[in-house]
C-alpha atoms as a PDB file:
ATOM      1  CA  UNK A   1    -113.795 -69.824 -44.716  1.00  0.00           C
ATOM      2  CA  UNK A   2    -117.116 -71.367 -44.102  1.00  0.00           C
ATOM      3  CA  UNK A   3    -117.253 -73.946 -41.382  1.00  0.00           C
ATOM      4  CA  UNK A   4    -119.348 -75.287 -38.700  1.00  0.00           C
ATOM      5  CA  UNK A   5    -117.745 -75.884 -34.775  1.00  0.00           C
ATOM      6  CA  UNK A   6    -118.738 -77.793 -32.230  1.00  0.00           C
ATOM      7  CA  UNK A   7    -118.083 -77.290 -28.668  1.00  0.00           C
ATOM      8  CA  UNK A   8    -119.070 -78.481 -25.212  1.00  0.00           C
ATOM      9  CA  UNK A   9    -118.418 -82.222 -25.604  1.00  0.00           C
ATOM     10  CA  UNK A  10    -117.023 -84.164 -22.279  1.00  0.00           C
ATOM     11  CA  UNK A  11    -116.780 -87.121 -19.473  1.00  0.00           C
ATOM     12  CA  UNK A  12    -120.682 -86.987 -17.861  1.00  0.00           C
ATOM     13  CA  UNK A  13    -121.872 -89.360 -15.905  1.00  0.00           C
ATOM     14  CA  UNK A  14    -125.473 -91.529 -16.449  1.00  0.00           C
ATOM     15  CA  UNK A  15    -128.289 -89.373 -15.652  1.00  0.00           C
ATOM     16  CA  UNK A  16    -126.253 -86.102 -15.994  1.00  0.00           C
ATOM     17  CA  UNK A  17    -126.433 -83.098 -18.360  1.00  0.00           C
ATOM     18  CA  UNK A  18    -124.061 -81.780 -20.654  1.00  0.00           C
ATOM     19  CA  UNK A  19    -124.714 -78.499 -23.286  1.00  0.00           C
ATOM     20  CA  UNK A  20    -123.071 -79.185 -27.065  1.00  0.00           C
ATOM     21  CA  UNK A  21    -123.257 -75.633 -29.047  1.00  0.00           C
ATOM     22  CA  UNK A  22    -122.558 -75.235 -32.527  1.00  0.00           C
ATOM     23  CA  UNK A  23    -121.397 -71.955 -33.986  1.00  0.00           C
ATOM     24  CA  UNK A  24    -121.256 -70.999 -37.466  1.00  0.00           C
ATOM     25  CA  UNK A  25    -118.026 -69.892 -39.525  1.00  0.00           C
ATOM     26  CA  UNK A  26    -118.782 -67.755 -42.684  1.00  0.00           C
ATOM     27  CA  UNK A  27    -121.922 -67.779 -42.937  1.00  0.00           C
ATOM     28  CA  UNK A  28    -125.584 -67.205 -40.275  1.00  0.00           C
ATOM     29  CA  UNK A  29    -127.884 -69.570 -39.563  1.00  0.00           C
ATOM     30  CA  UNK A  30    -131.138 -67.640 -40.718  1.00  0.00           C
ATOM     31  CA  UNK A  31    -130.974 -69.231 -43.788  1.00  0.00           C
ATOM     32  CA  UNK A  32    -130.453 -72.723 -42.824  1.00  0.00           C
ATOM     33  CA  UNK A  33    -132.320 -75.502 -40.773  1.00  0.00           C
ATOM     34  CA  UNK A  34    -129.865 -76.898 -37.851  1.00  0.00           C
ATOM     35  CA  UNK A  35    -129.163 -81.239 -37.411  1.00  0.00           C
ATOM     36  CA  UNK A  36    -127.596 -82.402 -34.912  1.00  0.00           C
ATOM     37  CA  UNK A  37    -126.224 -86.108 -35.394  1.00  0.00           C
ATOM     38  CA  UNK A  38    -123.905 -88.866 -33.992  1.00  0.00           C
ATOM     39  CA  UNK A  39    -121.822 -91.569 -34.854  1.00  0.00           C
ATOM     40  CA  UNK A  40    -119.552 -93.998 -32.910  1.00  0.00           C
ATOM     41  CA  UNK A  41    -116.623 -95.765 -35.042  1.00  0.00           C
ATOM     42  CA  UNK A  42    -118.236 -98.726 -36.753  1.00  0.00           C
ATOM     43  CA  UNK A  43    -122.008 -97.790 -36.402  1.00  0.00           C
ATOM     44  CA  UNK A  44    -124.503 -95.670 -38.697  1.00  0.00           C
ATOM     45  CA  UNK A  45    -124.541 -92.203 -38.226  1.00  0.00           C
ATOM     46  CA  UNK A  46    -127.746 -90.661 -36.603  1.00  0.00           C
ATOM     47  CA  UNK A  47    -129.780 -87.824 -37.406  1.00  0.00           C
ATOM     48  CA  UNK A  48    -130.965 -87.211 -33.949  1.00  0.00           C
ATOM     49  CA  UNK A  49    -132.829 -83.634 -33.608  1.00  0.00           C
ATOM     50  CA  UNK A  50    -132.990 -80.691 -36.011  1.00  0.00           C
ATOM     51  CA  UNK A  51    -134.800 -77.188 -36.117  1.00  0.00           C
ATOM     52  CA  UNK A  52    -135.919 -75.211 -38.458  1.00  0.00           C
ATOM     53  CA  UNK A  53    -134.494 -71.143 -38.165  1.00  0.00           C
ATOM     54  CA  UNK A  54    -136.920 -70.296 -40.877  1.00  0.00           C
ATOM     55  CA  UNK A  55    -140.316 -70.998 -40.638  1.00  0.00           C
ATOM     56  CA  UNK A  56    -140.890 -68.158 -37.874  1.00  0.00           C
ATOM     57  CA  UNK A  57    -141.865 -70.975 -35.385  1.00  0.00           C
ATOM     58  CA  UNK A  58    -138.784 -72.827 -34.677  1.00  0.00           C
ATOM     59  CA  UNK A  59    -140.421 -76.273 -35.652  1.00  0.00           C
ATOM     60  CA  UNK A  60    -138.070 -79.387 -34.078  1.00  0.00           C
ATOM     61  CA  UNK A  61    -137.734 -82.658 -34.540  1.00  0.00           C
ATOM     62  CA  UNK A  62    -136.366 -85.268 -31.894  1.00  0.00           C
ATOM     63  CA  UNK A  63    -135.393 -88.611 -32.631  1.00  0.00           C
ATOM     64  CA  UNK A  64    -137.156 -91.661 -30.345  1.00  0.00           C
ATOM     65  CA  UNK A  65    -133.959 -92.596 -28.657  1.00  0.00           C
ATOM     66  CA  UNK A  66    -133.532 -88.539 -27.213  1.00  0.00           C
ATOM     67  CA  UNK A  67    -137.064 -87.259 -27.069  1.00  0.00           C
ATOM     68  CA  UNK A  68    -138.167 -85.646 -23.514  1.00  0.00           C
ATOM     69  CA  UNK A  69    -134.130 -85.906 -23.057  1.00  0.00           C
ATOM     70  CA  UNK A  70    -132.546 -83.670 -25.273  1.00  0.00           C
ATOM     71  CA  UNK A  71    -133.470 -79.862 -26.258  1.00  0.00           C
ATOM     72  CA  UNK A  72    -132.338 -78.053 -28.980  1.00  0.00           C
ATOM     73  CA  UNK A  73    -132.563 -74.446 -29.530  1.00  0.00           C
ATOM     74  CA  UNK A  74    -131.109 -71.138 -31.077  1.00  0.00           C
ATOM     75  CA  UNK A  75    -129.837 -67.706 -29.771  1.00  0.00           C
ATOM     76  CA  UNK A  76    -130.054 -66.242 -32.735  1.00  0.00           C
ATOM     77  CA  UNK A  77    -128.389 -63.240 -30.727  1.00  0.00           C
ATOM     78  CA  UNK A  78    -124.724 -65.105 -30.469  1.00  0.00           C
ATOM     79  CA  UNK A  79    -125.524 -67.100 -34.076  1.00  0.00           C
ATOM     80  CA  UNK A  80    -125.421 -70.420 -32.103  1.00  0.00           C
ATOM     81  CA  UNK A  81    -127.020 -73.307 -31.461  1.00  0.00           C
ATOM     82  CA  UNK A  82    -127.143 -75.310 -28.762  1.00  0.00           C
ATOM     83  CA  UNK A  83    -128.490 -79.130 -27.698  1.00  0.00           C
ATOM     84  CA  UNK A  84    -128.633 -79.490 -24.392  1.00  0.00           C
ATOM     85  CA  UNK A  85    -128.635 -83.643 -23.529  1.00  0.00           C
ATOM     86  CA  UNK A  86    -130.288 -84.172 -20.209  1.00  0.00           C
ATOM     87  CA  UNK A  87    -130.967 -87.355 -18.218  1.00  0.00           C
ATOM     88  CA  UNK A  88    -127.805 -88.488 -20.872  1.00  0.00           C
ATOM     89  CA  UNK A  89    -127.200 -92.741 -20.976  1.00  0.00           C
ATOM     90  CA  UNK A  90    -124.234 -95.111 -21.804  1.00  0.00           C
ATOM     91  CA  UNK A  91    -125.858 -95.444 -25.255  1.00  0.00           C
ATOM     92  CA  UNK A  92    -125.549 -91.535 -25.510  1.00  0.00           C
ATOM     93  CA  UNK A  93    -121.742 -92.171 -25.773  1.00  0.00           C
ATOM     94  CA  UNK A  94    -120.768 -90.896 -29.177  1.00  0.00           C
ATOM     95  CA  UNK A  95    -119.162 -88.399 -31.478  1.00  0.00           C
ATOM     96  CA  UNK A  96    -121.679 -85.522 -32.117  1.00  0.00           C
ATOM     97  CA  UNK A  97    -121.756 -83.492 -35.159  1.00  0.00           C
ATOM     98  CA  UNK A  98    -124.044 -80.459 -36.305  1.00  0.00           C
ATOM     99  CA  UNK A  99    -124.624 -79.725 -39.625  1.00  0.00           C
ATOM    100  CA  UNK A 100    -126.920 -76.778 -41.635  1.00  0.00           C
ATOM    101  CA  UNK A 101    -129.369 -78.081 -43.927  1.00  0.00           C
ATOM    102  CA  UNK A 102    -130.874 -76.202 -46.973  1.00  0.00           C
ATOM    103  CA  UNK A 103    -134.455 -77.125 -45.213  1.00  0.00           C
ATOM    104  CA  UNK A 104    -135.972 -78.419 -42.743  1.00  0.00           C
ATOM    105  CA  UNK A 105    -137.729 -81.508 -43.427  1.00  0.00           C
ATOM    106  CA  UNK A 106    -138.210 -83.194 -40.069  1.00  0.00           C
ATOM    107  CA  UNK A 107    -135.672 -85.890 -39.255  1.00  0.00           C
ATOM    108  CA  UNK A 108    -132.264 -83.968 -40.765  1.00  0.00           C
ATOM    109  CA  UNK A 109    -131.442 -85.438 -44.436  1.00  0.00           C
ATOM    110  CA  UNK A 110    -128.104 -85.985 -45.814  1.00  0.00           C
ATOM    111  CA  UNK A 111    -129.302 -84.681 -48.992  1.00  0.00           C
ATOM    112  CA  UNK A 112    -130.419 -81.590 -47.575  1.00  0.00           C
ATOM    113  CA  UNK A 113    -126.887 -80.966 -45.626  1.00  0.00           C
ATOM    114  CA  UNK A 114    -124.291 -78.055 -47.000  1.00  0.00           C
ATOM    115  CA  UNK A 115    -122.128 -78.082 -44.183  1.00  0.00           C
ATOM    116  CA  UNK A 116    -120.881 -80.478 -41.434  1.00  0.00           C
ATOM    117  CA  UNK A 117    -118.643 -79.751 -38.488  1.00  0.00           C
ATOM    118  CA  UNK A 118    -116.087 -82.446 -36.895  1.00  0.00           C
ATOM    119  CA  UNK A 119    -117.722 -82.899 -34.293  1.00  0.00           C
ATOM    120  CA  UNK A 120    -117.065 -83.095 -30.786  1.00  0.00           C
ATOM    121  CA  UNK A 121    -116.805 -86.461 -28.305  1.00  0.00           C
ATOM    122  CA  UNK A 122    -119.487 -86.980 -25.750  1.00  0.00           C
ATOM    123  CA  UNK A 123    -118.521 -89.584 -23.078  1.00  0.00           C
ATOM    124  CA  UNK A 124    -120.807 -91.432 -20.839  1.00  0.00           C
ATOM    125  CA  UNK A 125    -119.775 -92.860 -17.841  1.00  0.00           C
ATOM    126  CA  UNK A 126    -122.173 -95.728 -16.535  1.00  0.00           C
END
């Protein structure tokens, strides 16, 4: 069964650090691009970083609202991926979800996505 699982999600303080990883079910990531997005009930889901696992250079995009905050990168040794959120804010309160992407295109695209995992809850304390 092909799916996508989140992990690492949890109660961090403001100005904290927290590691979300993302693990492939069925499938590897070398022939997929990697988004990373989040929604909170009611509001617009977010594409907020993504990175490419196959252009040889591991090109990455970061949204405005997490560059110089958040990192994302792959061990392509354990097939995982993971975003670590640094320096994390209230407004980083949400439910993450990753997702692999026929290509990478910059900012992830919903058009581009073949698989999306649940997700996992990241809570900010203030």
């Amino acid at each position: 069964q092909v799916q996508l699982v989140e992990s690492g999600g949890g109660l961090v303080q403001s100005g904290g650090s927290l590691r979300l990883s993302c693990e492939p079910s069925g499938f590897n990531w070398d022939r997929y691009a990697v988004g990373w997005y989040r929604q909170a009930p009611g509001k617009a889901r977010e594409g907020i970083t993504c990175i490419s696992n196959t252009d040889g250079e591991g090109s990455t995009y970061y949204a405005d609202s997490v560059k110089g905050r958040f990192t994302l990168s792959s061990d392509n040794t354990k097939n995982m991926v993971n975003l670590l959120m640094t320096n994390v804010e209230f407004e980083d309160s949400d439910v993450y979800h990753c997702a692999a992407l026929r290509r990478y295109a910059g900012p992830p695209r919903d058009a581009d996505m073949d698989h999306w995992g649940k997700g996992t809850l990241v809570i900010v304390s203030p």
